[in-house]
PDB file of C-alpha atoms and ligand atoms in Angstrom:
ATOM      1  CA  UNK A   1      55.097   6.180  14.012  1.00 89.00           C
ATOM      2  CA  UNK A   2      58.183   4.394  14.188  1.00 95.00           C
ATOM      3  CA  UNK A   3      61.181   5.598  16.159  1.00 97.00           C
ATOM      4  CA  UNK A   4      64.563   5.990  14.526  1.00 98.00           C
ATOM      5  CA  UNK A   5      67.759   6.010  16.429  1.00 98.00           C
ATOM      6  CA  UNK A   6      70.317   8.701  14.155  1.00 98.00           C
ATOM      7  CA  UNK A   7      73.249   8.750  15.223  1.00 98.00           C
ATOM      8  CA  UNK A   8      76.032  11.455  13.645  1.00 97.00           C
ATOM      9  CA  UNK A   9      78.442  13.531  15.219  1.00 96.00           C
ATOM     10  CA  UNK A  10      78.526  16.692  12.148  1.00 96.00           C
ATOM     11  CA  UNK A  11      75.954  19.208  14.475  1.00 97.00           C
ATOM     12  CA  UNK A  12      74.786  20.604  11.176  1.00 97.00           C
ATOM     13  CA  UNK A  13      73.941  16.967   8.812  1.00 96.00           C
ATOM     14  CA  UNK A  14      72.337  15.702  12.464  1.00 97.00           C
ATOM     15  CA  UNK A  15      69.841  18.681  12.782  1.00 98.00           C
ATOM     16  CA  UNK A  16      69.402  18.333   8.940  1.00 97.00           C
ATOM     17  CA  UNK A  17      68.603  14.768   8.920  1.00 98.00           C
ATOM     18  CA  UNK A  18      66.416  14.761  12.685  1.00 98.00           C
ATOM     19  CA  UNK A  19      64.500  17.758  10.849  1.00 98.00           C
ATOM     20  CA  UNK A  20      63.961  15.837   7.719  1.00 98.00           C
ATOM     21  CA  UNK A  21      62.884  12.516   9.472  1.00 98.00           C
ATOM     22  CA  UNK A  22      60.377  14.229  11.806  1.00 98.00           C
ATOM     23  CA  UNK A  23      58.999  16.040   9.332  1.00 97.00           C
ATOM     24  CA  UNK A  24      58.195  12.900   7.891  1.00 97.00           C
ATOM     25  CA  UNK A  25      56.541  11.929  11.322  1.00 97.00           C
ATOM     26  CA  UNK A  26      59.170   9.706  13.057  1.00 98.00           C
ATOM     27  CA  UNK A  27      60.195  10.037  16.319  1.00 98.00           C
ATOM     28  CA  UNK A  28      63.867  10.849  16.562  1.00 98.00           C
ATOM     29  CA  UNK A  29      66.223   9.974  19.394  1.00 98.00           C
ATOM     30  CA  UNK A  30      69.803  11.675  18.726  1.00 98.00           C
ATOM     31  CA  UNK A  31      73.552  10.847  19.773  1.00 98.00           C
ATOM     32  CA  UNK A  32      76.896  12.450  19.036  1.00 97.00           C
ATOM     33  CA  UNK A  33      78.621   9.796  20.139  1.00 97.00           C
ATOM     34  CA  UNK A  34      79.350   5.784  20.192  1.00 96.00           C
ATOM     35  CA  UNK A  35      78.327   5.448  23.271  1.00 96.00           C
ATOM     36  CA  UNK A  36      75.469   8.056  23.506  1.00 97.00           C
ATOM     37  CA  UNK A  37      74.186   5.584  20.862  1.00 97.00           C
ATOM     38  CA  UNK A  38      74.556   2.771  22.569  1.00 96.00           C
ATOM     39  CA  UNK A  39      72.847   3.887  25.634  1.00 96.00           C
ATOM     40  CA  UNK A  40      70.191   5.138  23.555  1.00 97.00           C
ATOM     41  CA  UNK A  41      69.447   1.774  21.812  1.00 96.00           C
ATOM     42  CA  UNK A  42      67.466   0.704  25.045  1.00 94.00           C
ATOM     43  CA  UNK A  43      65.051   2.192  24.376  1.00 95.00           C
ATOM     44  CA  UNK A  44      64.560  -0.016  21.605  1.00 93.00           C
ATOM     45  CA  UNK A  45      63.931   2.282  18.261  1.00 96.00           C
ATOM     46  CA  UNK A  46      62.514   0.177  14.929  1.00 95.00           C
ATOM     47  CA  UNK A  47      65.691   1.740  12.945  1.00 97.00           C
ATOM     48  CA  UNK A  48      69.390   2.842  13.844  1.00 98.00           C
ATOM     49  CA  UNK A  49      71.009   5.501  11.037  1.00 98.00           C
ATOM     50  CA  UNK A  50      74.891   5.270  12.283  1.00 97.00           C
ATOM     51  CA  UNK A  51      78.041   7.157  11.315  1.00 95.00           C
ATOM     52  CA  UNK A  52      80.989   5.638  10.981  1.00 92.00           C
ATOM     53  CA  UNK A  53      83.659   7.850  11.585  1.00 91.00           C
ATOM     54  CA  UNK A  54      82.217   9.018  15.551  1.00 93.00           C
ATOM     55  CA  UNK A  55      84.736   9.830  18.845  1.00 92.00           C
ATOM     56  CA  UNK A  56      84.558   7.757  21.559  1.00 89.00           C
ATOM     57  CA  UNK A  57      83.173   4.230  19.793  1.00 92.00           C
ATOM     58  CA  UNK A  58      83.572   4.258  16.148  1.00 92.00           C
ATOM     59  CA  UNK A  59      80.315   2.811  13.770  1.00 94.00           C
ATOM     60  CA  UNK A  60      81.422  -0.612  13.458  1.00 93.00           C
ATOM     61  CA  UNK A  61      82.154  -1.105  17.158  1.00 95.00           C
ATOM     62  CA  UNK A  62      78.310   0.516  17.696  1.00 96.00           C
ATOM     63  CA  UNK A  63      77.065  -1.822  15.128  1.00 95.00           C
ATOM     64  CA  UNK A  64      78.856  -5.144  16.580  1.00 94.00           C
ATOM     65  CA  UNK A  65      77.437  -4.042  20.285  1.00 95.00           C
ATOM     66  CA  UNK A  66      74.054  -3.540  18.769  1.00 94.00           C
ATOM     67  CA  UNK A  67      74.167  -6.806  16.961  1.00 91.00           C
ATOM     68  CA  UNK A  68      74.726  -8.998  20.059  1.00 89.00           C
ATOM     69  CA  UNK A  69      72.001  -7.473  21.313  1.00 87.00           C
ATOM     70  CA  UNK A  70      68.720  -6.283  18.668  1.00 88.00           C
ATOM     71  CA  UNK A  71      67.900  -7.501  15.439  1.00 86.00           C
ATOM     72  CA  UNK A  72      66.978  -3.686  14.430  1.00 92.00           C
ATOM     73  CA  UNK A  73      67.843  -2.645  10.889  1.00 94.00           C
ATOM     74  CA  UNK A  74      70.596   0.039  10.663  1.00 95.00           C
ATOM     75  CA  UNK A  75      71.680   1.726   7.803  1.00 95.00           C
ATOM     76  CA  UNK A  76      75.292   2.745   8.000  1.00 93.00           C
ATOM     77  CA  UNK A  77      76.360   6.508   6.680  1.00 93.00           C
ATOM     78  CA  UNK A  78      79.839   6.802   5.606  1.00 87.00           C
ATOM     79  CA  UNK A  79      81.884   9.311   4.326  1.00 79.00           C
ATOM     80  CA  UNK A  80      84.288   7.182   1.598  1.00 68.00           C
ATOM     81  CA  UNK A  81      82.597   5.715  -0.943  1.00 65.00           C
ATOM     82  CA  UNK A  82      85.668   3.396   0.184  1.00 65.00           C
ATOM     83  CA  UNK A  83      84.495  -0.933  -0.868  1.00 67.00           C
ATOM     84  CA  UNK A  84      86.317  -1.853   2.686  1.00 67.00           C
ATOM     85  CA  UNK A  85      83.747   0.434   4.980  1.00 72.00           C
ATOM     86  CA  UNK A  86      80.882  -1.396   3.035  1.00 72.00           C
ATOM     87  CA  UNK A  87      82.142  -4.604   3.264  1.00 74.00           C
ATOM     88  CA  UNK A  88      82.668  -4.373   7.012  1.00 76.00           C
ATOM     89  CA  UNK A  89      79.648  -2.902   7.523  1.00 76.00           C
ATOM     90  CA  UNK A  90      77.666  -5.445   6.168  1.00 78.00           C
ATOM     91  CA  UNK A  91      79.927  -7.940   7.973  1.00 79.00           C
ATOM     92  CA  UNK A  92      78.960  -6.498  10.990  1.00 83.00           C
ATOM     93  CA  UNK A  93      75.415  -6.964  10.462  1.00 85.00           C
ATOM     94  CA  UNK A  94      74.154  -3.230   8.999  1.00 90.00           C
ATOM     95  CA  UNK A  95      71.196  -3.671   6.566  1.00 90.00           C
ATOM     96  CA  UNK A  96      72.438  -1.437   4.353  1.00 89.00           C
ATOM     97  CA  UNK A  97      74.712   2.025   3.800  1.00 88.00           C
ATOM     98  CA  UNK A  98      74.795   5.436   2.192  1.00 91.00           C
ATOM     99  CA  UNK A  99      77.827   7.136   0.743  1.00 89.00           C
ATOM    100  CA  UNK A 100      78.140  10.973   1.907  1.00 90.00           C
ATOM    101  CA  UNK A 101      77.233  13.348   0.697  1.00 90.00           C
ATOM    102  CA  UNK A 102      73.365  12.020   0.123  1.00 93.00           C
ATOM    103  CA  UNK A 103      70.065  13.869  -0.499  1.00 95.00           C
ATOM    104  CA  UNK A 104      67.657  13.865   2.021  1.00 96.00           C
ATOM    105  CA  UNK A 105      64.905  11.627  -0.631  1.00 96.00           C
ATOM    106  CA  UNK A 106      67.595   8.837  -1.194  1.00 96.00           C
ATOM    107  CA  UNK A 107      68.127   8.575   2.968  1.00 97.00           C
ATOM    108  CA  UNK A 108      64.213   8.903   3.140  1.00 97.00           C
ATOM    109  CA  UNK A 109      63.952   6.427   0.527  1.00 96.00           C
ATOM    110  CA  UNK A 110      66.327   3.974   1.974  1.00 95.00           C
ATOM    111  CA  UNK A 111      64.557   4.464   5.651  1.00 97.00           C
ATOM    112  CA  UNK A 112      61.211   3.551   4.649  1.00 95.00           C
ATOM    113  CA  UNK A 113      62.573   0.462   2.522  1.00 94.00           C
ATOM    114  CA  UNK A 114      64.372  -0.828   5.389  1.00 94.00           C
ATOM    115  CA  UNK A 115      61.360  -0.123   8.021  1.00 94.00           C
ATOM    116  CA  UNK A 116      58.995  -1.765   5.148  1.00 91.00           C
ATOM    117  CA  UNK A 117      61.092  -4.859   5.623  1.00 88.00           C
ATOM    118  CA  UNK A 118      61.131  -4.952   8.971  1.00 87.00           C
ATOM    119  CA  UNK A 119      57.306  -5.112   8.899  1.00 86.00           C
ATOM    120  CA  UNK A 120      57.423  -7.716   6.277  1.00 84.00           C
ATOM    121  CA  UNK A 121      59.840  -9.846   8.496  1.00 81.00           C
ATOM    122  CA  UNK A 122      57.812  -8.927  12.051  1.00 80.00           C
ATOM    123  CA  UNK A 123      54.063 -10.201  10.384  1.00 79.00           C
ATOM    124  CA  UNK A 124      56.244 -13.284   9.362  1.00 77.00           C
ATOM    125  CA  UNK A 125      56.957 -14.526  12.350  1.00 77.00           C
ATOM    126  CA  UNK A 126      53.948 -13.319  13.856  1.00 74.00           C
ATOM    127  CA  UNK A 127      52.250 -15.357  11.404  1.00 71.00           C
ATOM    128  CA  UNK A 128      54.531 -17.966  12.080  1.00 72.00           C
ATOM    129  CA  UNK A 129      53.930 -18.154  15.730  1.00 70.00           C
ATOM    130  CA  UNK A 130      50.287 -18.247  14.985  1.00 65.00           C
ATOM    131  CA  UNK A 131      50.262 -21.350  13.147  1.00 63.00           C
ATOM    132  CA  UNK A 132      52.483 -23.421  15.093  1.00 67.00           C
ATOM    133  CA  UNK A 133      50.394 -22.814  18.366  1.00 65.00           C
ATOM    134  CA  UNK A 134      47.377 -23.686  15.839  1.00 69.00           C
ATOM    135  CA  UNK A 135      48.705 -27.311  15.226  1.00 81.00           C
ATOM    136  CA  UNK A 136      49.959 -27.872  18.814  1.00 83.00           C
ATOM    137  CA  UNK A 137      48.221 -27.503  22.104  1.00 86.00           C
ATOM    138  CA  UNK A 138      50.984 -27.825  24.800  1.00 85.00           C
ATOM    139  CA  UNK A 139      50.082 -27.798  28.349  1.00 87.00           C
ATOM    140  CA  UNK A 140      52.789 -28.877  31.275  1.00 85.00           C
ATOM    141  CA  UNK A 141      54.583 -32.487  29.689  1.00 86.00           C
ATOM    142  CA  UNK A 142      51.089 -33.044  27.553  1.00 90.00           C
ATOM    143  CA  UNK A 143      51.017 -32.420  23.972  1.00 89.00           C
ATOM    144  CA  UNK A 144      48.117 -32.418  21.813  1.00 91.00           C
ATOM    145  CA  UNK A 145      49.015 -32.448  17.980  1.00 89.00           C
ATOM    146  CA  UNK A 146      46.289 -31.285  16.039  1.00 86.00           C
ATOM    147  CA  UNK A 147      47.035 -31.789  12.856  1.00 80.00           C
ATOM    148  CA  UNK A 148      48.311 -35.561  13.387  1.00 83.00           C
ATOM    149  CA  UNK A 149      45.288 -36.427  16.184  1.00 87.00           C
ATOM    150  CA  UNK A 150      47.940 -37.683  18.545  1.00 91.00           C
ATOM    151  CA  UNK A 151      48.816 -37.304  22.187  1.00 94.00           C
ATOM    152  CA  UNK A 152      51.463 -37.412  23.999  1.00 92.00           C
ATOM    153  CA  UNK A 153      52.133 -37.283  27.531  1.00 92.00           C
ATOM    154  CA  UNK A 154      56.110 -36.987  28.794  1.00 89.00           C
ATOM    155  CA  UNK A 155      57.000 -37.850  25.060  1.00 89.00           C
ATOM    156  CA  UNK A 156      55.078 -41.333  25.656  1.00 92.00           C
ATOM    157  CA  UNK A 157      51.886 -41.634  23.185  1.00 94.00           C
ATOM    158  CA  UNK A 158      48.488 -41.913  24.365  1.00 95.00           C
ATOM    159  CA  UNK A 159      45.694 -43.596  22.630  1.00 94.00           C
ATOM    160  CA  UNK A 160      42.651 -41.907  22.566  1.00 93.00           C
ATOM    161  CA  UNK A 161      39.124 -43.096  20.871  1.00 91.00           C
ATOM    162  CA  UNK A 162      38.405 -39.892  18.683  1.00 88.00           C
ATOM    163  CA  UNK A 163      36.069 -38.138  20.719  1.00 90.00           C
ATOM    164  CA  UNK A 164      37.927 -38.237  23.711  1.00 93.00           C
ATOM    165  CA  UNK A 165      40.964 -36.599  21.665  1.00 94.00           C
ATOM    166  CA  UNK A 166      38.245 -33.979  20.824  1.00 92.00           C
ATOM    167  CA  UNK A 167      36.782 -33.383  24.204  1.00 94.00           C
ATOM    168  CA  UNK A 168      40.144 -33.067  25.731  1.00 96.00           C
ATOM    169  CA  UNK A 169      41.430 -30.557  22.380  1.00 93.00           C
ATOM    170  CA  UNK A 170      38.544 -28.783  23.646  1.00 93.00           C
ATOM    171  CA  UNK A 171      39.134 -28.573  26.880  1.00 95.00           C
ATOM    172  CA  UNK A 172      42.941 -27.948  26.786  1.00 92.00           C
ATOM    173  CA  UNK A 173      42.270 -25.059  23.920  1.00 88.00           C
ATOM    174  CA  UNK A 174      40.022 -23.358  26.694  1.00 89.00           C
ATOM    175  CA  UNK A 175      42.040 -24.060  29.881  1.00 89.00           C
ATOM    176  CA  UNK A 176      40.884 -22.965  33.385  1.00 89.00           C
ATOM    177  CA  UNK A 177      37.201 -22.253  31.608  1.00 90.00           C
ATOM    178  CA  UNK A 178      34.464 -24.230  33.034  1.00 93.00           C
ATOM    179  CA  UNK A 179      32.018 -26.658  30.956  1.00 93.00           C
ATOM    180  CA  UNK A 180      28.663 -27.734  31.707  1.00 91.00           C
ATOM    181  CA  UNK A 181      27.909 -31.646  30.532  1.00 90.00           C
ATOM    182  CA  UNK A 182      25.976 -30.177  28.088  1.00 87.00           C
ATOM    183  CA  UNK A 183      28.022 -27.174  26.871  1.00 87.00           C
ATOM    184  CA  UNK A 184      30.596 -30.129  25.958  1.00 90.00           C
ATOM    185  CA  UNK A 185      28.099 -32.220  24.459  1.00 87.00           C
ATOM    186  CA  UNK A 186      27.388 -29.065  22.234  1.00 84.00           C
ATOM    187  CA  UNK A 187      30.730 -28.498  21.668  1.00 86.00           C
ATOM    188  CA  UNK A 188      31.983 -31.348  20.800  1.00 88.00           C
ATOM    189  CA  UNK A 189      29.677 -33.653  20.133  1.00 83.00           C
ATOM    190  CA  UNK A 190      27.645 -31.447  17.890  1.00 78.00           C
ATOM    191  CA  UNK A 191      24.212 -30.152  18.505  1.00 61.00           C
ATOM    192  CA  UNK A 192      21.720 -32.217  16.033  1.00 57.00           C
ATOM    193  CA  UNK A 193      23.049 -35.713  17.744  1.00 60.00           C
ATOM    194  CA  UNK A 194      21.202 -37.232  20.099  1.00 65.00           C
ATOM    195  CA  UNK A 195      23.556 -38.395  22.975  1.00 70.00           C
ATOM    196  CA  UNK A 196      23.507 -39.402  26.395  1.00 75.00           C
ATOM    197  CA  UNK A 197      23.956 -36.938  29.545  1.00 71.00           C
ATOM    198  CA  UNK A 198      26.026 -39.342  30.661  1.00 83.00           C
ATOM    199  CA  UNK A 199      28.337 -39.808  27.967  1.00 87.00           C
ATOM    200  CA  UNK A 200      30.317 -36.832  29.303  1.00 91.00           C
ATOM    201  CA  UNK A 201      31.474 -38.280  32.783  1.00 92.00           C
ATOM    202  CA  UNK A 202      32.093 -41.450  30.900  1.00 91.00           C
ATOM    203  CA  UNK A 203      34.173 -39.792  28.567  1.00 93.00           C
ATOM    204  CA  UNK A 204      35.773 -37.624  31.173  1.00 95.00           C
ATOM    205  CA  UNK A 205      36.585 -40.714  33.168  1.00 94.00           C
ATOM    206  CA  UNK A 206      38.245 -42.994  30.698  1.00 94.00           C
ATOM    207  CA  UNK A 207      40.715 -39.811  30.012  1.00 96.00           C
ATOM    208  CA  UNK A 208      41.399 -39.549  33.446  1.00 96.00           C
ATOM    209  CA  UNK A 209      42.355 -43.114  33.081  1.00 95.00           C
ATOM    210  CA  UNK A 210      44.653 -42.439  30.230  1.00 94.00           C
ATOM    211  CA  UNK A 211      46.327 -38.967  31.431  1.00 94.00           C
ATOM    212  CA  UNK A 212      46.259 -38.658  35.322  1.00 93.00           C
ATOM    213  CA  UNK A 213      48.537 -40.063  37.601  1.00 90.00           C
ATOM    214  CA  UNK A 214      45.804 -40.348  40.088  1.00 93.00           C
ATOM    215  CA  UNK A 215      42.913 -40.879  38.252  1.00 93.00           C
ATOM    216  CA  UNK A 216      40.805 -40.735  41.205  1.00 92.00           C
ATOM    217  CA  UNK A 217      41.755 -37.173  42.741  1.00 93.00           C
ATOM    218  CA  UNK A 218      42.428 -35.432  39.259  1.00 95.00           C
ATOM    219  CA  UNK A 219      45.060 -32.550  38.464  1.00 93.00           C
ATOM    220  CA  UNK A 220      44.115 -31.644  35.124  1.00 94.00           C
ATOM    221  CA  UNK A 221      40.764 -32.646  34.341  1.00 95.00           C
ATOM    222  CA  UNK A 222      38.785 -31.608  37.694  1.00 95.00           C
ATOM    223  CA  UNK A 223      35.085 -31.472  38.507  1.00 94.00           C
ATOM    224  CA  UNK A 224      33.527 -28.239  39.449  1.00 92.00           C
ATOM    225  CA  UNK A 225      31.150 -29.395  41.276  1.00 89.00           C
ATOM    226  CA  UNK A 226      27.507 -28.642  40.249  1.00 88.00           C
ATOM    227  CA  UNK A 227      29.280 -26.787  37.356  1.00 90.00           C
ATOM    228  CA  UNK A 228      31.319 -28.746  35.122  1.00 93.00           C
ATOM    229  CA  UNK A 229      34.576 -29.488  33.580  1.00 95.00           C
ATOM    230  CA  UNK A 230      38.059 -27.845  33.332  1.00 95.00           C
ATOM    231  CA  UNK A 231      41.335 -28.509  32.385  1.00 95.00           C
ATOM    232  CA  UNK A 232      44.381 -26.861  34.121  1.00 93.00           C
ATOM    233  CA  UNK A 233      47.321 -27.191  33.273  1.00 83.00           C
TER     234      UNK A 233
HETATM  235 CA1   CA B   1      81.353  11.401  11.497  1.00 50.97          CA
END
């Protein structure tokens, strides 16, 4: 369950409010205090309710320091229904706010919206992240473009014959692994042609050629002797 960071220096609407939220089943880390909150923000909790009005470091101090700092949504709680505490608040960076006095449903409500978002937002860029590693293989100055078959190596572009790009996509994809000659004629070559043993070396060999600076005592594309092939890089 996620863990929410609350943040209120009234004794009584904290314990009402840490009840309510663990009832729910969140985990609730407490501060009186600016900089209670702050210190308790390293421990990185998916949500931040904040007061404004607290001794020591007011809200919108808290909510500037957490800003540098954590993308983490926090829902400001203040006691005017006053336009300027909004608007700074927002300013700051807060996700959103709640006018006191507030039922325990509305702050519930607004908690799970916010957290909801945050989800939304975190399987974005995980998604993100996915695809861009999907259309590029990187590995040391080497770059492997997938979706445009094209190689470059130290930003300078390598021509490669087609199945050569593929045995070296393949090999890059599965760094460190070791290949059999015939494993790679599987795996690249596809199973229902009928190729030459050789054709692997040679093929291994001419990208030497292209991407080694020694093509003779190879970095990247090495020889396991009696094994196979590997890329490291
Ligand atoms: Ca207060």
């Amino acid at each position: 369950m996620p863990t929410i960071l609350l943040v209120e220096d009234e004794p009584t609407l904290l314990a009402t409010i840490a009840y309510t939220l663990r009832r729910e089943g969140y985990q609730v880390l407490t501060a009186a205090d600016g900089e209670a909150a702050l210190a308790l923000a390293a421990q990185e909790p998916d949500l931040v309710l904040l007061d404004v009005l607290l001794p020591r470091l007011d809200g919108f101090e808290v909510c500037r320091r957490l800003r540098q700092r954590s993308a983490v949504p926090i829902l400001m709680l203040t006691a005017k229904s006053d336009e300027v505490d909004r608007v700074v608040g927002l300013e700051l960076g807060a996700d959103d706010y709640l006018t006191k006095p507030f039922g325990m449903r509305e702050l519930l409500a607004r908690v799970k919206a916010l957290l909801r978002r945050r989800d939304l937002l975190v399987a974005e860029l995980e998604r993100r992240a996915v695809e861009a590693e999907g259309e590029r293989l990187v590995a040391g100055d080497l770059v492997i473009d997938l979706a445009g078959h094209r190689v470059t190596r130290a930003n300078q572009a390598v021509a490669l014959t087609p199945r050569e790009f593929d045995l070296l996509a393949f090999l890059v994809r599965h760094r460190d692994h070791v290949f059999s000659a015939e494993r790679l004629l599987e795996q690249v070559w596809g199973y229902d042609q009928a190729v030459d043993a050789r054709t692997v070396p040679v093929h291994i060999r001419s990208l030497r050629e292209k991407l080694e600076e020694q093509p003779s005592q190879p970095r990247r594309l090495q020889t396991v002797r009696g094994v196979g092939y590997r890329f490291v890089g």
